[in-house]
XYZ file of C-alpha atoms in Angstrom:
650
model
C 0.000 0.000 0.000
C 1.361 3.442 -0.920
C 1.933 6.186 1.642
C -0.887 8.131 -0.022
C -3.303 5.227 0.524
C -2.221 4.957 4.146
C -2.793 8.665 4.761
C -6.189 8.501 3.023
C -7.260 5.475 5.044
C -6.163 7.020 8.346
C -8.019 10.214 7.488
C -11.178 8.166 6.813
C -10.768 6.430 10.156
C -10.310 9.653 12.120
C -13.634 10.946 10.824
C -15.336 8.022 12.549
C -13.850 8.126 16.054
C -16.867 6.846 17.956
C -16.841 3.599 15.970
C -14.234 1.410 17.693
C -13.903 -2.186 18.927
C -15.555 -1.400 22.281
C -18.694 -0.227 20.470
C -20.052 -3.747 20.841
C -22.090 -6.012 23.085
C -20.293 -7.583 26.042
C -21.225 -11.077 24.927
C -19.045 -10.718 21.826
C -15.991 -10.361 24.066
C -17.066 -13.129 26.463
C -17.601 -15.430 23.464
C -14.177 -14.437 22.161
C -12.630 -15.533 25.459
C -14.562 -18.811 25.409
C -13.396 -19.463 21.840
C -9.829 -18.616 22.856
C -10.031 -20.828 25.948
C -11.385 -23.677 23.777
C -8.423 -23.519 21.410
C -10.411 -22.122 18.472
C -7.901 -19.358 17.708
C -7.124 -20.817 14.281
C -10.705 -21.643 13.300
C -11.893 -19.931 10.126
C -15.522 -18.832 9.802
C -17.922 -17.328 7.284
C -20.699 -15.001 8.494
C -23.586 -13.524 6.471
C -25.130 -10.146 7.353
C -28.676 -9.862 5.995
C -32.235 -8.786 6.872
C -35.466 -10.780 6.738
C -38.171 -8.245 5.812
C -38.272 -5.030 3.797
C -39.069 -1.941 5.905
C -42.020 0.474 5.745
C -44.360 -2.209 4.325
C -42.485 -1.831 1.058
C -40.830 -4.264 -1.315
C -37.299 -2.901 -1.530
C -34.436 -1.696 0.670
C -31.413 0.492 -0.056
C -28.083 -0.879 1.177
C -25.953 1.752 2.912
C -23.186 1.923 5.500
C -20.468 0.033 3.614
C -17.954 2.886 3.715
C -18.292 3.119 7.487
C -17.765 -0.648 7.764
C -14.503 -0.351 5.822
C -13.364 2.486 8.079
C -14.075 0.279 11.080
C -12.030 -2.623 9.709
C -9.183 -0.281 8.854
C -9.153 1.161 12.364
C -9.830 -2.038 14.327
C -7.399 -2.103 17.261
C -7.727 -2.329 21.039
C -5.903 0.573 22.669
C -4.097 0.382 25.999
C -7.017 2.112 27.688
C -9.431 -0.359 26.058
C -7.465 -3.284 27.490
C -7.294 -1.640 30.929
C -11.067 -1.172 30.893
C -11.693 -4.795 29.870
C -9.399 -6.052 32.630
C -11.467 -4.087 35.149
C -14.814 -5.143 33.641
C -14.437 -8.843 32.870
C -14.357 -11.501 35.634
C -11.135 -11.934 37.608
C -10.601 -15.443 36.283
C -9.838 -14.220 32.724
C -6.277 -15.239 31.908
C -3.881 -12.309 31.251
C -2.704 -13.941 28.018
C -6.163 -13.342 26.516
C -5.756 -9.579 26.928
C -2.360 -9.774 25.262
C -4.044 -11.661 22.415
C -6.707 -8.933 22.081
C -4.038 -6.208 22.107
C -2.487 -7.641 18.926
C -5.741 -8.275 17.016
C -6.332 -6.541 13.679
C -8.495 -7.274 10.633
C -5.557 -8.178 8.375
C -6.852 -11.751 7.959
C -10.484 -10.764 7.393
C -12.028 -10.763 3.917
C -15.193 -8.699 3.386
C -17.319 -9.045 0.255
C -20.380 -6.864 -0.217
C -23.068 -5.593 -2.543
C -22.261 -2.130 -3.891
C -23.381 0.631 -1.537
C -26.483 2.429 -2.791
C -27.911 -0.695 -4.435
C -31.476 -1.913 -4.130
C -31.405 -5.078 -2.010
C -33.893 -7.659 -0.817
C -34.529 -9.965 2.165
C -32.218 -12.918 2.882
C -29.623 -11.923 0.281
C -26.453 -11.265 2.345
C -25.375 -7.632 2.181
C -21.966 -8.477 3.640
C -20.033 -11.742 3.681
C -17.280 -11.818 6.314
C -14.598 -14.525 6.134
C -11.621 -15.037 8.429
C -10.541 -16.006 11.944
C -13.608 -17.005 13.975
C -12.765 -14.815 16.984
C -12.112 -11.668 14.946
C -15.180 -12.184 12.741
C -17.293 -12.678 15.881
C -15.974 -9.457 17.439
C -17.074 -7.513 14.350
C -20.744 -8.535 14.582
C -22.423 -5.844 16.675
C -20.499 -2.939 15.197
C -21.133 -3.983 11.600
C -24.826 -4.407 12.379
C -24.895 -0.958 13.962
C -23.277 0.579 10.899
C -25.535 -1.130 8.355
C -28.921 -1.263 10.107
C -29.670 2.433 10.562
C -27.814 3.545 7.431
C -29.861 1.213 5.213
C -33.134 2.033 6.987
C -32.491 5.763 6.679
C -31.457 5.616 3.020
C -34.559 3.562 2.246
C -36.808 6.025 4.054
C -35.277 8.937 2.166
C -35.610 7.124 -1.164
C -39.312 6.578 -0.492
C -39.773 10.304 0.199
C -37.956 11.083 -3.027
C -40.278 8.822 -5.008
C -43.513 10.281 -3.609
C -42.264 13.873 -3.951
C -41.237 13.417 -7.588
C -38.051 14.461 -9.323
C -39.022 18.136 -9.743
C -39.471 18.910 -6.035
C -36.485 19.565 -3.774
C -36.159 17.757 -0.455
C -34.274 19.139 2.537
C -33.495 17.233 5.734
C -34.352 19.372 8.790
C -34.209 16.703 11.483
C -31.094 17.260 13.620
C -32.999 18.671 16.601
C -35.350 15.660 16.582
C -32.786 12.927 15.884
C -31.697 10.222 18.333
C -28.651 12.023 19.648
C -25.772 13.691 17.829
C -24.467 10.577 16.081
C -27.981 9.661 15.002
C -28.383 13.177 13.652
C -25.169 12.978 11.627
C -26.016 9.548 10.250
C -29.526 10.690 9.350
C -28.184 13.690 7.439
C -25.654 11.562 5.567
C -28.029 8.796 4.540
C -30.939 11.115 3.772
C -28.628 12.627 1.162
C -27.695 9.153 -0.099
C -31.390 8.280 -0.420
C -32.151 11.291 -2.594
C -32.479 14.417 -0.451
C -30.911 17.568 -1.873
C -29.510 19.141 1.269
C -29.504 19.348 5.040
C -29.751 21.960 7.767
C -26.995 20.095 9.657
C -23.839 22.218 9.332
C -21.454 19.567 10.691
C -22.847 16.991 8.254
C -22.233 19.494 5.483
C -18.603 19.837 6.512
C -17.954 16.133 7.093
C -19.777 14.694 4.093
C -19.814 17.572 1.594
C -23.612 17.780 1.623
C -25.235 21.081 0.541
C -26.355 23.007 3.636
C -29.612 24.962 3.494
C -31.588 27.072 5.932
C -33.423 30.328 6.523
C -34.583 31.751 9.872
C -36.892 30.810 12.727
C -40.033 32.441 14.131
C -37.905 33.833 16.953
C -36.083 36.082 14.489
C -39.387 37.622 13.425
C -40.774 37.978 16.938
C -37.582 39.706 18.097
C -38.770 42.788 16.137
C -41.803 44.748 17.355
C -41.901 47.938 15.300
C -40.201 49.505 12.301
C -38.047 51.465 14.737
C -36.313 48.228 15.787
C -34.213 48.279 12.610
C -30.808 49.809 13.277
C -29.754 49.956 9.619
C -32.190 50.361 6.740
C -29.800 50.859 3.816
C -28.447 48.394 1.265
C -25.961 49.005 -1.545
C -27.403 48.548 -5.037
C -26.053 45.349 -6.596
C -24.928 47.163 -9.766
C -24.510 50.880 -9.036
C -23.370 50.491 -5.387
C -25.606 53.425 -4.481
C -27.236 53.311 -1.045
C -30.891 52.222 -1.121
C -33.337 52.785 1.733
C -34.728 49.255 1.735
C -37.219 49.936 4.528
C -38.804 52.908 2.763
C -38.936 50.998 -0.496
C -40.626 48.080 1.277
C -43.173 50.345 2.987
C -44.007 51.948 -0.367
C -44.358 48.568 -2.076
C -46.530 47.250 0.741
C -48.993 50.049 0.104
C -48.922 49.527 -3.688
C -49.533 45.766 -3.643
C -51.966 45.548 -0.733
C -54.935 45.274 -3.090
C -53.313 42.360 -4.945
C -52.591 40.441 -1.748
C -55.968 41.541 -0.339
C -54.463 42.712 2.947
C -54.354 46.371 3.916
C -51.018 47.712 5.266
C -52.761 48.394 8.580
C -53.547 44.679 8.935
C -49.942 43.619 8.367
C -47.422 43.392 11.192
C -44.816 46.152 11.238
C -42.587 44.033 13.447
C -42.667 41.279 10.828
C -41.818 43.768 8.078
C -38.915 45.066 10.159
C -37.629 41.511 10.613
C -37.861 40.678 6.918
C -36.151 43.917 5.903
C -33.340 43.194 8.353
C -32.943 39.659 7.044
C -32.952 40.879 3.453
C -30.215 43.406 4.254
C -28.157 40.594 5.801
C -28.797 38.168 2.909
C -29.854 40.141 -0.178
C -28.911 37.308 -2.574
C -30.486 34.533 -0.474
C -33.694 36.054 0.830
C -36.007 33.157 1.712
C -38.380 34.141 4.488
C -40.621 32.324 6.959
C -44.029 33.962 6.538
C -46.359 32.382 9.102
C -45.105 33.790 12.408
C -48.308 35.659 13.148
C -50.781 32.888 12.272
C -50.809 32.234 8.572
C -54.565 32.687 8.742
C -56.293 35.834 9.939
C -59.967 36.311 9.250
C -62.196 39.232 8.308
C -65.022 39.615 10.763
C -68.356 40.691 9.320
C -69.358 37.123 10.206
C -71.993 34.864 8.723
C -75.573 35.430 9.734
C -77.128 32.240 11.033
C -80.844 32.490 11.969
C -80.616 36.257 11.844
C -77.765 36.554 14.333
C -74.312 37.856 13.505
C -71.368 35.626 14.272
C -69.113 38.664 14.640
C -66.343 38.631 17.164
C -63.056 40.451 17.421
C -60.896 37.315 17.228
C -62.635 35.357 14.514
C -59.791 32.980 13.733
C -59.432 31.708 17.268
C -62.999 31.950 18.569
C -65.205 30.449 15.883
C -67.322 28.864 18.590
C -68.849 32.269 19.329
C -71.093 31.893 16.295
C -74.073 30.892 18.419
C -77.841 30.586 18.107
C -80.235 30.031 21.001
C -83.179 27.671 20.717
C -85.530 30.498 21.717
C -84.678 32.516 18.637
C -85.257 29.464 16.467
C -88.760 29.042 17.927
C -89.562 32.659 17.266
C -88.755 32.139 13.586
C -91.062 29.127 13.460
C -88.610 26.598 11.988
C -89.660 22.971 11.597
C -88.027 20.318 13.758
C -86.007 18.990 10.800
C -84.834 22.475 9.859
C -83.925 23.275 13.437
C -81.938 20.049 13.586
C -80.143 20.895 10.338
C -79.314 24.421 11.479
C -77.970 23.166 14.787
C -75.960 20.490 12.971
C -74.681 23.038 10.452
C -73.474 25.293 13.225
C -71.585 22.473 14.897
C -70.260 21.100 11.607
C -68.994 24.505 10.460
C -67.347 25.143 13.818
C -65.524 21.808 13.669
C -64.640 22.280 9.975
C -63.087 25.677 10.705
C -61.221 24.205 13.668
C -59.889 21.449 11.402
C -58.800 24.116 8.931
C -56.780 25.777 11.691
C -55.035 22.421 12.173
C -54.185 22.071 8.487
C -57.044 19.743 7.393
C -60.073 20.187 5.147
C -63.504 18.820 6.012
C -65.290 16.751 3.345
C -68.946 17.724 3.790
C -72.277 16.821 5.368
C -75.061 14.254 4.884
C -78.779 15.177 5.133
C -80.997 12.174 5.784
C -84.532 13.621 6.191
C -86.824 16.550 5.410
C -87.087 18.696 2.260
C -83.747 17.699 0.748
C -83.845 20.331 -2.013
C -84.547 23.229 0.361
C -82.201 22.019 3.057
C -79.359 21.475 0.584
C -79.801 25.060 -0.690
C -79.780 26.309 2.903
C -76.560 24.368 3.635
C -74.848 25.589 0.452
C -75.826 29.175 1.216
C -74.380 28.848 4.722
C -71.113 27.422 3.380
C -70.815 30.258 0.865
C -71.442 32.912 3.529
C -68.747 31.431 5.740
C -66.359 31.156 2.807
C -66.892 34.843 2.011
C -66.717 36.012 5.609
C -63.617 34.041 6.502
C -61.364 35.112 3.666
C -57.719 34.301 4.188
C -55.602 37.257 5.260
C -51.860 36.772 5.165
C -49.683 39.390 6.795
C -46.485 37.491 6.060
C -47.183 37.190 2.335
C -47.790 40.933 1.974
C -44.642 41.804 3.916
C -42.532 39.289 2.017
C -43.690 40.527 -1.392
C -43.051 44.118 -0.352
C -39.483 43.320 0.717
C -38.875 41.155 -2.381
C -39.952 44.010 -4.660
C -37.823 46.456 -2.686
C -34.830 44.127 -3.137
C -35.574 44.045 -6.859
C -35.310 47.852 -6.920
C -31.848 47.396 -5.408
C -30.741 44.903 -8.053
C -31.379 41.641 -6.144
C -33.843 38.794 -6.547
C -35.527 37.147 -3.596
C -35.500 33.348 -3.376
C -38.924 32.602 -1.901
C -40.918 31.756 1.217
C -41.289 28.967 3.755
C -44.702 27.950 5.115
C -44.595 26.062 8.413
C -48.261 25.693 9.387
C -51.823 25.559 8.126
C -53.318 24.034 4.986
C -50.131 23.662 2.965
C -51.859 22.795 -0.310
C -54.243 25.738 -0.196
C -51.664 28.198 1.094
C -49.115 27.209 -1.549
C -51.725 27.705 -4.280
C -52.650 31.087 -2.814
C -49.001 32.136 -2.610
C -48.274 31.024 -6.179
C -51.352 32.859 -7.439
C -50.244 36.008 -5.618
C -46.727 35.773 -7.054
C -48.167 35.351 -10.541
C -50.480 38.345 -10.139
C -47.602 40.532 -8.999
C -45.401 39.228 -11.813
C -48.095 40.164 -14.327
C -48.884 43.534 -12.758
C -45.254 44.708 -12.675
C -43.846 42.729 -15.637
C -41.459 40.654 -13.499
C -41.531 37.122 -14.936
C -39.119 35.765 -12.320
C -41.467 36.743 -9.498
C -43.992 34.115 -10.592
C -41.367 31.409 -10.079
C -40.365 32.272 -6.502
C -39.642 29.168 -4.449
C -42.264 27.900 -2.008
C -40.839 25.719 0.773
C -43.170 23.794 3.086
C -42.342 22.196 6.415
C -44.485 21.269 9.472
C -44.200 17.584 10.472
C -44.412 16.249 6.918
C -44.426 12.518 6.190
C -44.998 10.271 3.154
C -48.771 10.343 3.489
C -48.751 14.140 3.765
C -46.888 14.463 0.480
C -49.208 11.988 -1.253
C -52.215 13.953 -0.003
C -50.687 17.257 -1.113
C -50.041 15.775 -4.554
C -53.706 14.851 -4.823
C -54.707 18.386 -3.832
C -52.586 20.007 -6.539
C -50.126 21.871 -4.298
C -47.661 24.438 -5.657
C -44.782 23.570 -3.318
C -41.250 23.523 -4.762
C -39.419 22.126 -1.770
C -40.251 20.109 1.343
C -38.299 20.500 4.573
C -38.713 17.215 6.461
C -37.516 16.431 9.965
C -38.999 14.150 12.602
C -40.675 11.491 10.434
C -37.590 11.202 8.250
C -34.702 11.055 10.711
C -36.457 8.921 13.327
C -37.976 6.579 10.698
C -41.224 6.777 12.658
C -43.058 4.248 10.477
C -40.472 1.590 11.346
C -37.670 2.281 13.831
C -35.348 -0.634 12.933
C -34.434 -2.708 9.880
C -33.551 -5.893 11.760
C -30.323 -6.996 10.072
C -28.802 -10.164 11.559
C -25.318 -11.699 11.479
C -25.266 -15.476 11.179
C -22.541 -18.114 11.069
C -22.922 -20.136 7.846
C -19.590 -21.989 7.674
C -16.796 -23.038 10.064
C -13.514 -24.560 8.879
C -15.055 -25.312 5.502
C -18.075 -27.062 7.022
C -21.524 -25.491 6.453
C -23.639 -24.445 9.415
C -27.419 -24.014 9.538
C -29.621 -22.471 12.236
C -32.916 -24.345 12.581
C -36.123 -22.915 14.006
C -39.819 -23.715 14.198
C -40.199 -20.311 12.552
C -39.057 -21.119 9.000
C -38.331 -17.441 8.447
C -35.454 -17.728 10.906
C -33.814 -20.759 9.301
C -30.493 -19.678 7.776
C -29.201 -20.504 4.304
C -25.906 -22.304 4.960
C -22.514 -22.246 3.313
C -20.331 -19.910 1.287
C -22.617 -18.416 -1.367
C -22.662 -16.060 -4.326
C -25.569 -13.795 -5.280
C -26.703 -12.870 -8.780
C -29.389 -10.507 -10.027
C -31.236 -11.812 -13.068
C -32.893 -9.353 -15.455
C -35.924 -9.992 -17.642
C -36.461 -9.257 -21.317
C -37.851 -5.798 -20.512
C -34.582 -4.818 -18.817
C -36.012 -4.775 -15.297
C -34.536 -6.775 -12.423
C -36.509 -9.987 -12.150
C -35.118 -12.032 -9.263
C -32.076 -12.386 -6.993
C -30.548 -15.857 -6.985
C -28.298 -17.409 -4.325
C -25.958 -20.215 -5.380
C -23.210 -22.232 -3.756
C -19.854 -20.641 -4.536
C -18.733 -23.837 -6.245
C -21.489 -23.542 -8.883
C -20.916 -21.829 -12.248
C -22.557 -18.425 -12.650
C -25.870 -18.178 -14.532
C -25.464 -17.520 -18.254
C -27.392 -14.952 -20.282
C -30.015 -16.627 -22.448
C -29.816 -19.983 -20.686
C -32.672 -21.334 -18.566
C -32.097 -21.213 -14.787
C -34.268 -23.052 -12.245
C -35.010 -20.708 -9.329
C -36.462 -22.280 -6.190
C -37.914 -21.120 -2.906
C -35.360 -22.224 -0.278
C -37.908 -23.981 1.944
C -41.077 -24.698 -0.077
C -40.725 -27.440 -2.653
C -43.607 -26.423 -4.936
C -42.501 -22.804 -5.373
C -40.120 -22.773 -8.320
C -39.804 -21.161 -11.731
C -37.519 -21.128 -14.747
C -35.864 -17.833 -15.673
C -34.065 -17.038 -18.926
C -32.036 -13.935 -18.005
C -31.329 -11.168 -20.509
C -28.627 -9.880 -18.159
C -26.816 -11.353 -15.139
C -25.217 -9.143 -12.472
C -22.855 -10.670 -9.916
C -23.723 -8.771 -6.742
C -20.563 -9.228 -4.645
C -17.258 -7.426 -4.839
C -14.308 -7.990 -2.522
C -13.897 -4.692 -0.657
C -11.446 -5.674 2.111
C -8.691 -8.263 2.085
C -5.144 -8.686 3.409
C -5.512 -5.732 5.725
C -6.456 -3.128 3.148
C -9.335 -1.713 1.142
C -9.433 -3.408 -2.263
C -12.130 -1.253 -3.862
C -12.051 2.428 -2.912
C -15.468 3.634 -1.625
C -17.176 6.017 -4.018
C -17.885 9.642 -3.099
C -21.236 10.202 -1.441
C -22.567 11.949 -4.542
C -21.883 8.822 -6.624
C -23.487 6.558 -4.022
C -26.507 8.869 -4.152
C -26.638 8.546 -7.947
C -26.291 4.778 -7.600
C -29.480 4.688 -5.492
C -31.548 6.307 -8.228
C -29.964 4.194 -10.978
C -30.617 1.009 -9.019
C -34.229 1.980 -8.326
C -34.793 2.499 -12.052
C -34.104 -1.213 -12.592
C -37.283 -2.067 -10.654
C -40.770 -2.048 -12.121
C -42.963 0.794 -10.923
C -45.480 -1.541 -9.246
C -42.713 -2.859 -6.963
C -41.876 0.687 -5.824
C -45.380 2.080 -5.350
C -46.431 3.300 -1.911
C -49.669 1.324 -1.561
C -49.799 -2.463 -1.963
C -46.531 -2.854 -3.872
C -45.937 -6.011 -5.896
C -43.380 -8.352 -4.292
C -40.032 -8.372 -6.115
C -39.755 -12.151 -5.991
C -43.222 -13.487 -6.699
C -44.344 -15.867 -3.932
C -40.923 -16.304 -2.302
C -38.541 -14.361 -0.052
C -35.412 -15.370 -1.943
C -34.524 -17.653 -4.825
C -31.883 -20.371 -4.595
C -30.413 -22.634 -7.222
C -31.514 -26.257 -7.469
C -28.130 -27.352 -6.117
C -28.337 -25.013 -3.113
C -31.933 -26.107 -2.453
C -30.847 -29.759 -2.187
C -27.860 -28.765 -0.068
C -30.075 -26.860 2.405
C -32.512 -29.729 2.846
C -29.853 -32.401 3.170
C -28.185 -30.355 5.902
C -31.558 -29.683 7.531
C -32.263 -33.420 7.790
C -28.783 -34.086 9.167
C -29.191 -31.500 11.931
C -32.864 -31.820 12.806
C -33.462 -34.065 15.836
C -35.494 -37.242 15.337
C -38.505 -37.444 17.613
C -39.732 -40.541 19.400
C -43.356 -41.572 19.837
C -44.492 -43.534 22.854
């Protein structure tokens, strides 16, 4: 290995300081001592690392974490302080020679083969194959599982978000503050990018992994300003002429000019919010993207609907809809029928709940009338809905202030970037914002204004995006945090690490749960492609078997169910394993994160769309978890019979 390779490898290792041999379960070290005590120092083992079920009720998984595994192998060494700690922690009867043995352990005799990072993978196909000294391979188990489990789960989650959002919408990871600790936050940022996200708010992740860093400002920045007098500096140099521009005065003037377009009078808009946005624009004139919902995205006009002759007016319409009331005495005075009274009472309650739902970001569907004069009552209901719709027009202080500042910036030679919406009915508000931008663009002949970016956040998940798609949103970018980085729909992938061969002899784990029976022996994995170019099935074979050949019929069998089998004539055969670590060094240099990210999308394109869909996806391997060759099938069942105990009836 050249000096350059050594320096590069050591640099990789230093970036990953928390991952070290003691990042493991105690039983790995106690097993190591028992192996050592039993004279198994020279035993050679093969372990498979795989998972049993795809996450998120889907039919694919993205393999990630390989680079970190290689860093771990490269840096595997027990330090003096590690040995001192183990001496203090393990029982007193541990022989001192064992600690000397641990002190000299490295991964120079380990061989690691793996599927390429960023590939689509499926249950039971080993992601990693680890070969080498039994004790060393055993000591790697927990750490390798730690490095692969969350990375693959996170990359898969991100890839699913990318698919539902579509290729034309940007995705930003905003989850550091909600992640499971600092290391979980860093890993989430890294593998969200691998899975298809475009950037992160995590500055350290940006530095460590060269991920684009994005962000704007919080509500606290806006609320820190109360009046226009809170601005200490109101001037900005013109981008071209370098002349001083009074950005505040320009913004105030524009706010007055466009108030009719936005349908909010300057008196209704918050001066403190305007002051905040002007200050932010002065600080970042070329990157002005503003949060516009600090003072309730929704504010309502208050003439109020008239129900049964009574005004629903109140001074805080948006937050006190329940004041639209109607006493039973007034109803009696108007002589309404029982059915009509019931409808009016139900309408009042329905409308109150519907408006409350709207405040929480949801839209009600409607009502059902089950008795009375259906024609008349339906007209009455529609009239009520229309009155409420007219009375409760959306008023948006933040949108008016943003547009005013954006137009003022334009006068100074700069172009604003856009807005972020963090609450309310995201579909409706994005449509309203886009419509407003387009009206201003038309009114002042500024084509670019119509294309301002609309970013949406607010506890978004897969289902939210699917719903927004159905509602015809106008959002350009989603900022996603909690549901992404914590993988709320499924918190763990469930990778396992199983011994499949010892000293050249295959090993099988038997269980009453057939899903937990292992596939023994040293194996190779191949991906077979159909005539349409899509991946058709993954096939496991014994390593001694010849590889499948393009155009030649291959019998693919379920590993445990005799009747499930099919012939495949592959149009393309891809050998899935490469040797990444051998003889104490990295054999295949890990690709840059950007290339791994591209690999994810390229690999996903090899799958049919019905396999990738969100709802009821088609299984990749029809009717079976994994396919095995005919030879491997016979091998499994012969070994199963040899190891299964024979019962006795009495």
